Amino acid sequence: MSNYPWTTRINTIQHVFIFLLGALAVGIAATYQPVVSIAAVCLLLLLAVSIHHPERISYAVLLSTAVSVDSLYQGGVFGIEILSLYKLGILALLVPCMLVYGIRLKFSYPVWALVIMLGITFGFSAWLPLLTTSIAVKAFVGLSLPFFFLLIQWKKDVAEKHIRLISLLPIISVVIGLGLQVLGLHSFTDVEFTGAVRVQGANIPPHLAMLSFLGIAVSLIEVKRRPKQAAFYYTVLALNFLILIATGTRGPILALLLMFAVYLFDIARQYLKGKVNYLLPLAGSFLVALGAVALQWNNLKNAPSNGRPIQALTCRDARRHGNIF
């Protein structure tokens, strides 16, 4: 409580006055632009929540990466592409979190590197006809958002929940994707012109693969950091690995090979030292690897041979028959 009651009364009057002005503005806007007024009210409510409970907004931000909004809605809002609006909304919600918790400048180097790259793009690059200013800025915002998230000095318990949530994002995307498939809103799988079937969940295959790669990396680290939660992270690790293989995205799979080799070497070394409890993770790793091969067996049979896919149309053939583009 305040030692000066009159200051409390003034603060109360200010809050009431601001509330009345906001209600008046929304009422006037609703008369002429009802959609804009509803969006403004929702944005104000989200900003208020982000100031009073920034950790809740952080969870929502992470969860939103498990669903590709542009795959659900292709249009625009207020003349802005839905994906651009989503990125700007995430950035706007992170600003109050920065004000509440503060930022760590030592983690700002990736953001500055992206700023320099953006400057090079505008100042020295030869622009292709399809490349526009909005595309460059949208790419910059999208690439820098994860680093803005890392800049914030989250509380320790909030950061621990972030870590657990990141490891679960691929599984959440798959579950939501199955629900969207049932509702007929989004396809759970993507079939390429080669006939390869790729799991995409509520995203597209490359995005889901990126989430799976991050989930695997986080799980491997947390297994060593938190031996008491090893069972949980081993389970999440296995599921994320299977999801990554099911996406059929070669980049993250190749990037994972070295990490997976180090992991197998470590648990094999621990087992040879006499730690019998590492036998289950070691055997489980080989079973998961066999399951991954089984998941991709049909795609492996349709793999390219001598430059042309077997049992599938080439891109040129597909275009000629009008199956794509």
PDB file of C-alpha atoms in Angstrom:
ATOM      1  CA  MET A   1       0.000   0.000   0.000  1.00  0.00           C
ATOM      2  CA  SER A   2       1.081   3.608  -0.542  1.00  0.00           C
ATOM      3  CA  ASN A   3       1.958   5.925   2.377  1.00  0.00           C
ATOM      4  CA  TYR A   4       0.241   8.740   0.529  1.00  0.00           C
ATOM      5  CA  PRO A   5      -3.476   7.945  -0.040  1.00  0.00           C
ATOM      6  CA  TRP A   6      -3.943  10.903  -2.386  1.00  0.00           C
ATOM      7  CA  THR A   7      -1.476   9.404  -4.887  1.00  0.00           C
ATOM      8  CA  THR A   8      -3.502   6.191  -4.908  1.00  0.00           C
ATOM      9  CA  ARG A   9      -6.659   8.171  -5.658  1.00  0.00           C
ATOM     10  CA  ILE A  10      -4.918  10.009  -8.523  1.00  0.00           C
ATOM     11  CA  ASN A  11      -3.660   6.705 -10.021  1.00  0.00           C
ATOM     12  CA  THR A  12      -7.174   5.266  -9.801  1.00  0.00           C
ATOM     13  CA  ILE A  13      -8.639   8.329 -11.527  1.00  0.00           C
ATOM     14  CA  GLN A  14      -5.998   8.086 -14.267  1.00  0.00           C
ATOM     15  CA  HIS A  15      -6.774   4.420 -14.878  1.00  0.00           C
ATOM     16  CA  VAL A  16     -10.515   5.087 -15.041  1.00  0.00           C
ATOM     17  CA  PHE A  17      -9.952   8.021 -17.393  1.00  0.00           C
ATOM     18  CA  ILE A  18      -7.744   5.929 -19.708  1.00  0.00           C
ATOM     19  CA  PHE A  19     -10.307   3.117 -19.642  1.00  0.00           C
ATOM     20  CA  LEU A  20     -13.127   5.511 -20.574  1.00  0.00           C
ATOM     21  CA  LEU A  21     -11.083   7.031 -23.400  1.00  0.00           C
ATOM     22  CA  GLY A  22     -10.274   3.544 -24.709  1.00  0.00           C
ATOM     23  CA  ALA A  23     -13.930   2.517 -24.536  1.00  0.00           C
ATOM     24  CA  LEU A  24     -14.920   5.722 -26.387  1.00  0.00           C
ATOM     25  CA  ALA A  25     -12.329   5.100 -29.111  1.00  0.00           C
ATOM     26  CA  VAL A  26     -13.428   1.482 -29.560  1.00  0.00           C
ATOM     27  CA  GLY A  27     -17.103   2.541 -29.660  1.00  0.00           C
ATOM     28  CA  ILE A  28     -16.440   5.114 -32.373  1.00  0.00           C
ATOM     29  CA  ALA A  29     -14.293   2.676 -34.371  1.00  0.00           C
ATOM     30  CA  ALA A  30     -16.933  -0.039 -34.077  1.00  0.00           C
ATOM     31  CA  THR A  31     -19.422   2.226 -35.831  1.00  0.00           C
ATOM     32  CA  TYR A  32     -17.262   2.688 -38.908  1.00  0.00           C
ATOM     33  CA  GLN A  33     -14.778  -0.230 -38.883  1.00  0.00           C
ATOM     34  CA  PRO A  34     -16.108  -3.079 -36.705  1.00  0.00           C
ATOM     35  CA  VAL A  35     -13.457  -5.584 -37.822  1.00  0.00           C
ATOM     36  CA  VAL A  36     -10.638  -3.138 -37.077  1.00  0.00           C
ATOM     37  CA  SER A  37     -12.082  -2.355 -33.656  1.00  0.00           C
ATOM     38  CA  ILE A  38     -12.350  -6.040 -32.737  1.00  0.00           C
ATOM     39  CA  ALA A  39      -8.741  -6.626 -33.820  1.00  0.00           C
ATOM     40  CA  ALA A  40      -7.616  -3.580 -31.822  1.00  0.00           C
ATOM     41  CA  VAL A  41      -9.394  -4.805 -28.685  1.00  0.00           C
ATOM     42  CA  CYS A  42      -7.824  -8.261 -29.042  1.00  0.00           C
ATOM     43  CA  LEU A  43      -4.376  -6.714 -29.511  1.00  0.00           C
ATOM     44  CA  LEU A  44      -4.815  -4.491 -26.455  1.00  0.00           C
ATOM     45  CA  LEU A  45      -5.911  -7.455 -24.354  1.00  0.00           C
ATOM     46  CA  LEU A  46      -2.895  -9.469 -25.488  1.00  0.00           C
ATOM     47  CA  LEU A  47      -0.572  -6.575 -24.706  1.00  0.00           C
ATOM     48  CA  ALA A  48      -2.131  -6.227 -21.255  1.00  0.00           C
ATOM     49  CA  VAL A  49      -1.629  -9.941 -20.598  1.00  0.00           C
ATOM     50  CA  SER A  50       1.952  -9.754 -21.883  1.00  0.00           C
ATOM     51  CA  ILE A  51       2.716  -6.983 -19.384  1.00  0.00           C
ATOM     52  CA  HIS A  52       1.066  -8.614 -16.355  1.00  0.00           C
ATOM     53  CA  HIS A  53       1.877 -12.248 -17.257  1.00  0.00           C
ATOM     54  CA  PRO A  54       4.711 -12.243 -19.809  1.00  0.00           C
ATOM     55  CA  GLU A  55       5.493 -15.912 -19.182  1.00  0.00           C
ATOM     56  CA  ARG A  56       2.042 -16.914 -20.460  1.00  0.00           C
ATOM     57  CA  ILE A  57       2.618 -14.998 -23.662  1.00  0.00           C
ATOM     58  CA  SER A  58       5.988 -16.732 -24.069  1.00  0.00           C
ATOM     59  CA  TYR A  59       4.302 -20.137 -23.891  1.00  0.00           C
ATOM     60  CA  ALA A  60       1.730 -19.053 -26.477  1.00  0.00           C
ATOM     61  CA  VAL A  61       4.504 -17.758 -28.755  1.00  0.00           C
ATOM     62  CA  LEU A  62       6.332 -21.090 -28.626  1.00  0.00           C
ATOM     63  CA  LEU A  63       3.145 -23.091 -29.144  1.00  0.00           C
ATOM     64  CA  SER A  64       2.239 -20.981 -32.173  1.00  0.00           C
ATOM     65  CA  THR A  65       5.350 -22.277 -33.981  1.00  0.00           C
ATOM     66  CA  ALA A  66       3.766 -25.752 -34.021  1.00  0.00           C
ATOM     67  CA  VAL A  67       1.132 -24.531 -36.500  1.00  0.00           C
ATOM     68  CA  SER A  68       1.820 -22.810 -39.826  1.00  0.00           C
ATOM     69  CA  VAL A  69      -0.819 -20.110 -40.029  1.00  0.00           C
ATOM     70  CA  ASP A  70      -0.322 -19.600 -43.760  1.00  0.00           C
ATOM     71  CA  SER A  71      -1.233 -23.235 -44.401  1.00  0.00           C
ATOM     72  CA  LEU A  72      -4.600 -22.699 -42.708  1.00  0.00           C
ATOM     73  CA  TYR A  73      -5.434 -19.293 -44.167  1.00  0.00           C
ATOM     74  CA  GLN A  74      -3.946 -18.048 -47.433  1.00  0.00           C
ATOM     75  CA  GLY A  75      -5.496 -14.581 -47.520  1.00  0.00           C
ATOM     76  CA  GLY A  76      -4.622 -11.333 -45.836  1.00  0.00           C
ATOM     77  CA  VAL A  77      -5.938  -9.176 -43.002  1.00  0.00           C
ATOM     78  CA  PHE A  78      -6.222  -5.384 -43.399  1.00  0.00           C
ATOM     79  CA  GLY A  79      -4.250  -5.697 -46.630  1.00  0.00           C
ATOM     80  CA  ILE A  80      -1.362  -7.465 -44.886  1.00  0.00           C
ATOM     81  CA  GLU A  81      -0.357 -11.036 -45.688  1.00  0.00           C
ATOM     82  CA  ILE A  82      -1.340 -13.357 -42.826  1.00  0.00           C
ATOM     83  CA  LEU A  83       2.229 -14.647 -42.309  1.00  0.00           C
ATOM     84  CA  SER A  84       3.624 -11.107 -42.131  1.00  0.00           C
ATOM     85  CA  LEU A  85       0.894 -10.129 -39.680  1.00  0.00           C
ATOM     86  CA  TYR A  86       1.705 -13.173 -37.550  1.00  0.00           C
ATOM     87  CA  LYS A  87       5.408 -12.276 -37.382  1.00  0.00           C
ATOM     88  CA  LEU A  88       4.686  -8.649 -36.533  1.00  0.00           C
ATOM     89  CA  GLY A  89       2.233  -9.775 -33.841  1.00  0.00           C
ATOM     90  CA  ILE A  90       4.833 -12.060 -32.243  1.00  0.00           C
ATOM     91  CA  LEU A  91       7.385  -9.242 -32.282  1.00  0.00           C
ATOM     92  CA  ALA A  92       4.868  -6.827 -30.712  1.00  0.00           C
ATOM     93  CA  LEU A  93       4.084  -9.333 -27.937  1.00  0.00           C
ATOM     94  CA  LEU A  94       7.778  -9.887 -27.164  1.00  0.00           C
ATOM     95  CA  VAL A  95       8.432  -6.167 -26.618  1.00  0.00           C
ATOM     96  CA  PRO A  96       6.483  -5.989 -23.298  1.00  0.00           C
ATOM     97  CA  CYS A  97       8.282  -9.171 -22.188  1.00  0.00           C
ATOM     98  CA  MET A  98      11.597  -7.409 -22.833  1.00  0.00           C
ATOM     99  CA  LEU A  99      10.442  -4.401 -20.817  1.00  0.00           C
ATOM    100  CA  VAL A 100       9.356  -6.573 -17.877  1.00  0.00           C
ATOM    101  CA  TYR A 101      12.290  -9.005 -17.721  1.00  0.00           C
ATOM    102  CA  GLY A 102      15.043  -7.034 -19.449  1.00  0.00           C
ATOM    103  CA  ILE A 103      17.439  -8.277 -22.127  1.00  0.00           C
ATOM    104  CA  ARG A 104      20.941  -9.772 -22.294  1.00  0.00           C
ATOM    105  CA  LEU A 105      23.047  -7.790 -24.730  1.00  0.00           C
ATOM    106  CA  LYS A 106      25.665 -10.565 -24.942  1.00  0.00           C
ATOM    107  CA  PHE A 107      23.117 -12.596 -26.916  1.00  0.00           C
ATOM    108  CA  SER A 108      22.432  -9.785 -29.389  1.00  0.00           C
ATOM    109  CA  TYR A 109      25.240 -10.632 -31.840  1.00  0.00           C
ATOM    110  CA  PRO A 110      23.068 -12.819 -34.125  1.00  0.00           C
ATOM    111  CA  VAL A 111      20.524  -9.998 -34.359  1.00  0.00           C
ATOM    112  CA  TRP A 112      23.243  -7.501 -35.309  1.00  0.00           C
ATOM    113  CA  ALA A 113      24.587  -9.947 -37.903  1.00  0.00           C
ATOM    114  CA  LEU A 114      21.117 -10.164 -39.464  1.00  0.00           C
ATOM    115  CA  VAL A 115      20.841  -6.357 -39.400  1.00  0.00           C
ATOM    116  CA  ILE A 116      24.161  -6.119 -41.275  1.00  0.00           C
ATOM    117  CA  MET A 117      22.932  -8.704 -43.795  1.00  0.00           C
ATOM    118  CA  LEU A 118      19.760  -6.669 -44.287  1.00  0.00           C
ATOM    119  CA  GLY A 119      21.873  -3.553 -44.874  1.00  0.00           C
ATOM    120  CA  ILE A 120      23.993  -5.408 -47.427  1.00  0.00           C
ATOM    121  CA  THR A 121      20.818  -6.592 -49.146  1.00  0.00           C
ATOM    122  CA  PHE A 122      19.483  -3.050 -49.505  1.00  0.00           C
ATOM    123  CA  GLY A 123      22.801  -1.340 -50.161  1.00  0.00           C
ATOM    124  CA  PHE A 124      24.904  -3.621 -52.309  1.00  0.00           C
ATOM    125  CA  SER A 125      22.834  -6.534 -53.648  1.00  0.00           C
ATOM    126  CA  ALA A 126      21.523  -6.936 -57.182  1.00  0.00           C
ATOM    127  CA  TRP A 127      17.771  -7.373 -56.748  1.00  0.00           C
ATOM    128  CA  LEU A 128      15.942  -9.983 -58.786  1.00  0.00           C
ATOM    129  CA  PRO A 129      12.599  -8.933 -60.300  1.00  0.00           C
ATOM    130  CA  LEU A 130      10.606 -11.091 -57.862  1.00  0.00           C
ATOM    131  CA  LEU A 131      12.452  -9.798 -54.783  1.00  0.00           C
ATOM    132  CA  THR A 132      10.681  -6.873 -53.129  1.00  0.00           C
ATOM    133  CA  THR A 133      11.361  -4.761 -50.058  1.00  0.00           C
ATOM    134  CA  SER A 134       8.538  -6.411 -48.130  1.00  0.00           C
ATOM    135  CA  ILE A 135       9.959  -9.883 -48.800  1.00  0.00           C
ATOM    136  CA  ALA A 136      13.399  -8.850 -47.497  1.00  0.00           C
ATOM    137  CA  VAL A 137      11.975  -7.238 -44.358  1.00  0.00           C
ATOM    138  CA  LYS A 138       9.646 -10.201 -43.759  1.00  0.00           C
ATOM    139  CA  ALA A 139      12.585 -12.607 -44.026  1.00  0.00           C
ATOM    140  CA  PHE A 140      14.615 -10.482 -41.595  1.00  0.00           C
ATOM    141  CA  VAL A 141      11.807 -10.414 -39.028  1.00  0.00           C
ATOM    142  CA  GLY A 142      11.209 -14.152 -39.353  1.00  0.00           C
ATOM    143  CA  LEU A 143      14.901 -15.040 -38.992  1.00  0.00           C
ATOM    144  CA  SER A 144      15.502 -12.674 -36.069  1.00  0.00           C
ATOM    145  CA  LEU A 145      12.422 -13.617 -33.974  1.00  0.00           C
ATOM    146  CA  PRO A 146      14.089 -16.649 -32.287  1.00  0.00           C
ATOM    147  CA  PHE A 147      17.069 -14.503 -31.322  1.00  0.00           C
ATOM    148  CA  PHE A 148      14.793 -11.772 -29.944  1.00  0.00           C
ATOM    149  CA  PHE A 149      13.177 -14.504 -27.839  1.00  0.00           C
ATOM    150  CA  LEU A 150      16.601 -15.562 -26.528  1.00  0.00           C
ATOM    151  CA  LEU A 151      17.513 -11.955 -25.686  1.00  0.00           C
ATOM    152  CA  ILE A 152      14.942 -11.822 -22.882  1.00  0.00           C
ATOM    153  CA  GLN A 153      16.128 -12.565 -19.334  1.00  0.00           C
ATOM    154  CA  TRP A 154      13.498 -15.143 -18.506  1.00  0.00           C
ATOM    155  CA  LYS A 155      13.156 -16.430 -14.960  1.00  0.00           C
ATOM    156  CA  LYS A 156      14.786 -19.790 -14.335  1.00  0.00           C
ATOM    157  CA  ASP A 157      11.519 -21.703 -13.874  1.00  0.00           C
ATOM    158  CA  VAL A 158      10.044 -20.079 -16.998  1.00  0.00           C
ATOM    159  CA  ALA A 159      13.158 -20.958 -19.020  1.00  0.00           C
ATOM    160  CA  GLU A 160      12.924 -24.582 -17.848  1.00  0.00           C
ATOM    161  CA  LYS A 161       9.345 -24.758 -19.106  1.00  0.00           C
ATOM    162  CA  HIS A 162      10.492 -23.253 -22.416  1.00  0.00           C
ATOM    163  CA  ILE A 163      13.050 -26.042 -22.795  1.00  0.00           C
ATOM    164  CA  ARG A 164      10.484 -28.743 -22.107  1.00  0.00           C
ATOM    165  CA  LEU A 165       7.985 -27.102 -24.465  1.00  0.00           C
ATOM    166  CA  ILE A 166      10.535 -26.853 -27.303  1.00  0.00           C
ATOM    167  CA  SER A 167      11.209 -30.579 -27.016  1.00  0.00           C
ATOM    168  CA  LEU A 168       7.461 -31.271 -27.337  1.00  0.00           C
ATOM    169  CA  LEU A 169       6.723 -28.956 -30.291  1.00  0.00           C
ATOM    170  CA  PRO A 170       7.051 -31.628 -33.035  1.00  0.00           C
ATOM    171  CA  ILE A 171       4.704 -33.958 -31.166  1.00  0.00           C
ATOM    172  CA  ILE A 172       2.227 -31.117 -30.660  1.00  0.00           C
ATOM    173  CA  SER A 173       2.397 -30.288 -34.371  1.00  0.00           C
ATOM    174  CA  VAL A 174       1.701 -33.929 -35.302  1.00  0.00           C
ATOM    175  CA  VAL A 175      -1.260 -34.147 -32.901  1.00  0.00           C
ATOM    176  CA  ILE A 176      -2.742 -30.874 -34.183  1.00  0.00           C
ATOM    177  CA  GLY A 177      -2.098 -31.992 -37.767  1.00  0.00           C
ATOM    178  CA  LEU A 178      -4.057 -35.182 -37.178  1.00  0.00           C
ATOM    179  CA  GLY A 179      -6.936 -33.113 -35.780  1.00  0.00           C
ATOM    180  CA  LEU A 180      -6.861 -30.776 -38.772  1.00  0.00           C
ATOM    181  CA  GLN A 181      -6.811 -33.789 -41.103  1.00  0.00           C
ATOM    182  CA  VAL A 182      -9.930 -35.175 -39.433  1.00  0.00           C
ATOM    183  CA  LEU A 183     -11.646 -31.790 -39.768  1.00  0.00           C
ATOM    184  CA  GLY A 184     -10.602 -31.535 -43.413  1.00  0.00           C
ATOM    185  CA  LEU A 185      -8.699 -28.277 -42.868  1.00  0.00           C
ATOM    186  CA  HIS A 186      -5.148 -29.412 -43.571  1.00  0.00           C
ATOM    187  CA  SER A 187      -3.441 -32.478 -45.001  1.00  0.00           C
ATOM    188  CA  PHE A 188      -1.357 -34.450 -42.506  1.00  0.00           C
ATOM    189  CA  THR A 189       1.008 -35.679 -45.231  1.00  0.00           C
ATOM    190  CA  ASP A 190       2.482 -34.165 -48.368  1.00  0.00           C
ATOM    191  CA  VAL A 191       3.000 -36.247 -51.517  1.00  0.00           C
ATOM    192  CA  GLU A 192       5.769 -35.056 -53.834  1.00  0.00           C
ATOM    193  CA  PHE A 193       5.943 -35.528 -57.593  1.00  0.00           C
ATOM    194  CA  THR A 194       8.366 -38.435 -57.010  1.00  0.00           C
ATOM    195  CA  GLY A 195       5.660 -40.260 -55.051  1.00  0.00           C
ATOM    196  CA  ALA A 196       7.432 -39.752 -51.731  1.00  0.00           C
ATOM    197  CA  VAL A 197       5.045 -39.343 -48.794  1.00  0.00           C
ATOM    198  CA  ARG A 198       6.248 -36.837 -46.190  1.00  0.00           C
ATOM    199  CA  VAL A 199       4.665 -36.180 -42.812  1.00  0.00           C
ATOM    200  CA  GLN A 200       4.056 -32.473 -42.223  1.00  0.00           C
ATOM    201  CA  GLY A 201       1.727 -32.349 -39.209  1.00  0.00           C
ATOM    202  CA  ALA A 202       0.257 -28.866 -38.825  1.00  0.00           C
ATOM    203  CA  ASN A 203       3.184 -27.322 -40.737  1.00  0.00           C
ATOM    204  CA  ILE A 204       5.084 -28.078 -43.921  1.00  0.00           C
ATOM    205  CA  PRO A 205       7.682 -30.904 -43.923  1.00  0.00           C
ATOM    206  CA  PRO A 206      10.816 -28.660 -43.698  1.00  0.00           C
ATOM    207  CA  HIS A 207       9.370 -26.674 -40.777  1.00  0.00           C
ATOM    208  CA  LEU A 208       8.358 -29.825 -38.900  1.00  0.00           C
ATOM    209  CA  ALA A 209      11.831 -31.241 -39.571  1.00  0.00           C
ATOM    210  CA  MET A 210      13.396 -28.114 -38.075  1.00  0.00           C
ATOM    211  CA  LEU A 211      11.215 -28.447 -34.964  1.00  0.00           C
ATOM    212  CA  SER A 212      12.163 -32.132 -34.684  1.00  0.00           C
ATOM    213  CA  PHE A 213      15.871 -31.343 -35.007  1.00  0.00           C
ATOM    214  CA  LEU A 214      15.617 -28.753 -32.214  1.00  0.00           C
ATOM    215  CA  GLY A 215      13.599 -31.174 -30.077  1.00  0.00           C
ATOM    216  CA  ILE A 216      16.238 -33.879 -30.522  1.00  0.00           C
ATOM    217  CA  ALA A 217      19.083 -31.490 -29.671  1.00  0.00           C
ATOM    218  CA  VAL A 218      17.277 -30.248 -26.549  1.00  0.00           C
ATOM    219  CA  SER A 219      16.463 -33.808 -25.451  1.00  0.00           C
ATOM    220  CA  LEU A 220      20.083 -34.950 -25.846  1.00  0.00           C
ATOM    221  CA  ILE A 221      21.295 -32.055 -23.720  1.00  0.00           C
ATOM    222  CA  GLU A 222      18.620 -32.502 -21.050  1.00  0.00           C
ATOM    223  CA  VAL A 223      19.339 -36.238 -20.738  1.00  0.00           C
ATOM    224  CA  LYS A 224      22.825 -35.315 -19.517  1.00  0.00           C
ATOM    225  CA  ARG A 225      21.708 -32.321 -17.448  1.00  0.00           C
ATOM    226  CA  ARG A 226      18.769 -34.007 -15.733  1.00  0.00           C
ATOM    227  CA  PRO A 227      19.359 -37.726 -15.195  1.00  0.00           C
ATOM    228  CA  LYS A 228      16.210 -37.932 -13.044  1.00  0.00           C
ATOM    229  CA  GLN A 229      14.087 -36.945 -16.070  1.00  0.00           C
ATOM    230  CA  ALA A 230      16.011 -39.187 -18.480  1.00  0.00           C
ATOM    231  CA  ALA A 231      13.010 -41.466 -19.123  1.00  0.00           C
ATOM    232  CA  PHE A 232      10.887 -38.516 -20.288  1.00  0.00           C
ATOM    233  CA  TYR A 233      13.567 -37.056 -22.551  1.00  0.00           C
ATOM    234  CA  TYR A 234      14.546 -40.448 -24.007  1.00  0.00           C
ATOM    235  CA  THR A 235      10.897 -40.975 -24.963  1.00  0.00           C
ATOM    236  CA  VAL A 236      10.642 -37.498 -26.498  1.00  0.00           C
ATOM    237  CA  LEU A 237      13.977 -38.063 -28.256  1.00  0.00           C
ATOM    238  CA  ALA A 238      12.743 -41.271 -29.882  1.00  0.00           C
ATOM    239  CA  LEU A 239       9.450 -39.704 -31.006  1.00  0.00           C
ATOM    240  CA  ASN A 240      11.174 -36.615 -32.421  1.00  0.00           C
ATOM    241  CA  PHE A 241      13.665 -38.805 -34.294  1.00  0.00           C
ATOM    242  CA  LEU A 242      10.866 -40.809 -35.896  1.00  0.00           C
ATOM    243  CA  ILE A 243       9.024 -37.594 -36.818  1.00  0.00           C
ATOM    244  CA  LEU A 244      12.192 -36.162 -38.366  1.00  0.00           C
ATOM    245  CA  ILE A 245      12.726 -39.275 -40.483  1.00  0.00           C
ATOM    246  CA  ALA A 246       9.042 -39.274 -41.482  1.00  0.00           C
ATOM    247  CA  THR A 247       9.374 -35.727 -42.838  1.00  0.00           C
ATOM    248  CA  GLY A 248      11.960 -36.958 -45.334  1.00  0.00           C
ATOM    249  CA  THR A 249      13.886 -33.679 -45.098  1.00  0.00           C
ATOM    250  CA  ARG A 250      17.509 -34.438 -45.911  1.00  0.00           C
ATOM    251  CA  GLY A 251      19.190 -31.308 -44.470  1.00  0.00           C
ATOM    252  CA  PRO A 252      18.238 -31.818 -40.798  1.00  0.00           C
ATOM    253  CA  ILE A 253      18.745 -35.585 -41.122  1.00  0.00           C
ATOM    254  CA  LEU A 254      22.304 -35.125 -42.398  1.00  0.00           C
ATOM    255  CA  ALA A 255      22.983 -32.501 -39.707  1.00  0.00           C
ATOM    256  CA  LEU A 256      21.792 -34.990 -37.105  1.00  0.00           C
ATOM    257  CA  LEU A 257      24.178 -37.775 -38.129  1.00  0.00           C
ATOM    258  CA  LEU A 258      27.236 -36.392 -36.302  1.00  0.00           C
ATOM    259  CA  MET A 259      25.188 -35.586 -33.196  1.00  0.00           C
ATOM    260  CA  PHE A 260      23.649 -39.058 -33.209  1.00  0.00           C
ATOM    261  CA  ALA A 261      27.084 -40.692 -33.666  1.00  0.00           C
ATOM    262  CA  VAL A 262      28.461 -38.833 -30.635  1.00  0.00           C
ATOM    263  CA  TYR A 263      25.385 -39.827 -28.629  1.00  0.00           C
ATOM    264  CA  LEU A 264      25.769 -43.528 -29.518  1.00  0.00           C
ATOM    265  CA  PHE A 265      29.488 -43.422 -28.778  1.00  0.00           C
ATOM    266  CA  ASP A 266      28.830 -41.882 -25.361  1.00  0.00           C
ATOM    267  CA  ILE A 267      26.189 -44.377 -24.213  1.00  0.00           C
ATOM    268  CA  ALA A 268      28.197 -47.323 -25.628  1.00  0.00           C
ATOM    269  CA  ARG A 269      31.256 -46.130 -23.695  1.00  0.00           C
ATOM    270  CA  GLN A 270      29.208 -45.791 -20.516  1.00  0.00           C
ATOM    271  CA  TYR A 271      27.825 -49.316 -20.990  1.00  0.00           C
ATOM    272  CA  LEU A 272      31.282 -50.805 -21.562  1.00  0.00           C
ATOM    273  CA  LYS A 273      32.395 -49.205 -18.302  1.00  0.00           C
ATOM    274  CA  GLY A 274      29.903 -51.430 -16.526  1.00  0.00           C
ATOM    275  CA  LYS A 275      26.888 -49.099 -16.284  1.00  0.00           C
ATOM    276  CA  VAL A 276      24.186 -51.609 -17.133  1.00  0.00           C
ATOM    277  CA  ASN A 277      21.420 -48.970 -17.023  1.00  0.00           C
ATOM    278  CA  TYR A 278      22.691 -47.680 -20.396  1.00  0.00           C
ATOM    279  CA  LEU A 279      21.782 -50.961 -22.082  1.00  0.00           C
ATOM    280  CA  LEU A 280      18.140 -49.944 -22.507  1.00  0.00           C
ATOM    281  CA  PRO A 281      18.913 -46.579 -24.249  1.00  0.00           C
ATOM    282  CA  LEU A 282      21.495 -48.341 -26.442  1.00  0.00           C
ATOM    283  CA  ALA A 283      19.105 -51.094 -27.507  1.00  0.00           C
ATOM    284  CA  GLY A 284      16.285 -48.555 -27.881  1.00  0.00           C
ATOM    285  CA  SER A 285      18.429 -46.465 -30.212  1.00  0.00           C
ATOM    286  CA  PHE A 286      18.889 -49.373 -32.608  1.00  0.00           C
ATOM    287  CA  LEU A 287      15.170 -50.194 -32.470  1.00  0.00           C
ATOM    288  CA  VAL A 288      14.303 -46.578 -33.250  1.00  0.00           C
ATOM    289  CA  ALA A 289      16.772 -46.640 -36.156  1.00  0.00           C
ATOM    290  CA  LEU A 290      15.075 -49.776 -37.518  1.00  0.00           C
ATOM    291  CA  GLY A 291      11.693 -48.098 -37.111  1.00  0.00           C
ATOM    292  CA  ALA A 292      12.983 -45.076 -39.033  1.00  0.00           C
ATOM    293  CA  VAL A 293      14.068 -47.305 -41.928  1.00  0.00           C
ATOM    294  CA  ALA A 294      10.649 -48.966 -41.889  1.00  0.00           C
ATOM    295  CA  LEU A 295       8.947 -45.547 -42.025  1.00  0.00           C
ATOM    296  CA  GLN A 296      10.908 -44.534 -45.109  1.00  0.00           C
ATOM    297  CA  TRP A 297      11.022 -47.933 -46.818  1.00  0.00           C
ATOM    298  CA  ASN A 298       8.473 -47.049 -49.503  1.00  0.00           C
ATOM    299  CA  ASN A 299      10.216 -43.749 -50.185  1.00  0.00           C
ATOM    300  CA  LEU A 300      13.571 -45.546 -50.423  1.00  0.00           C
ATOM    301  CA  LYS A 301      12.138 -47.912 -53.022  1.00  0.00           C
ATOM    302  CA  ASN A 302      11.047 -44.871 -55.061  1.00  0.00           C
ATOM    303  CA  ALA A 303      14.445 -43.209 -54.724  1.00  0.00           C
ATOM    304  CA  PRO A 304      16.027 -41.749 -57.898  1.00  0.00           C
ATOM    305  CA  SER A 305      18.041 -44.157 -60.050  1.00  0.00           C
ATOM    306  CA  ASN A 306      20.355 -42.804 -62.769  1.00  0.00           C
ATOM    307  CA  GLY A 307      18.873 -39.375 -62.346  1.00  0.00           C
ATOM    308  CA  ARG A 308      15.222 -40.461 -62.764  1.00  0.00           C
ATOM    309  CA  PRO A 309      12.852 -41.628 -60.040  1.00  0.00           C
ATOM    310  CA  ILE A 310      11.564 -45.190 -60.147  1.00  0.00           C
ATOM    311  CA  GLN A 311       7.765 -45.630 -60.266  1.00  0.00           C
ATOM    312  CA  ALA A 312       7.229 -41.871 -60.316  1.00  0.00           C
ATOM    313  CA  LEU A 313       6.887 -38.981 -62.718  1.00  0.00           C
ATOM    314  CA  THR A 314       9.745 -36.564 -63.208  1.00  0.00           C
ATOM    315  CA  CYS A 315       9.113 -32.877 -62.630  1.00  0.00           C
ATOM    316  CA  ARG A 316       9.063 -32.290 -66.406  1.00  0.00           C
ATOM    317  CA  ASP A 317       6.576 -35.136 -66.936  1.00  0.00           C
ATOM    318  CA  ALA A 318       4.369 -33.873 -64.135  1.00  0.00           C
ATOM    319  CA  ARG A 319       4.300 -30.389 -65.627  1.00  0.00           C
ATOM    320  CA  ARG A 320       3.476 -31.826 -69.050  1.00  0.00           C
ATOM    321  CA  HIS A 321       0.542 -33.749 -67.597  1.00  0.00           C
ATOM    322  CA  GLY A 322      -0.567 -30.797 -65.519  1.00  0.00           C
ATOM    323  CA  ASN A 323      -0.219 -32.526 -62.133  1.00  0.00           C
ATOM    324  CA  ILE A 324       1.713 -29.694 -60.502  1.00  0.00           C
ATOM    325  CA  PHE A 325       2.010 -25.967 -60.922  1.00  0.00           C
TER     326      PHE A 325
END
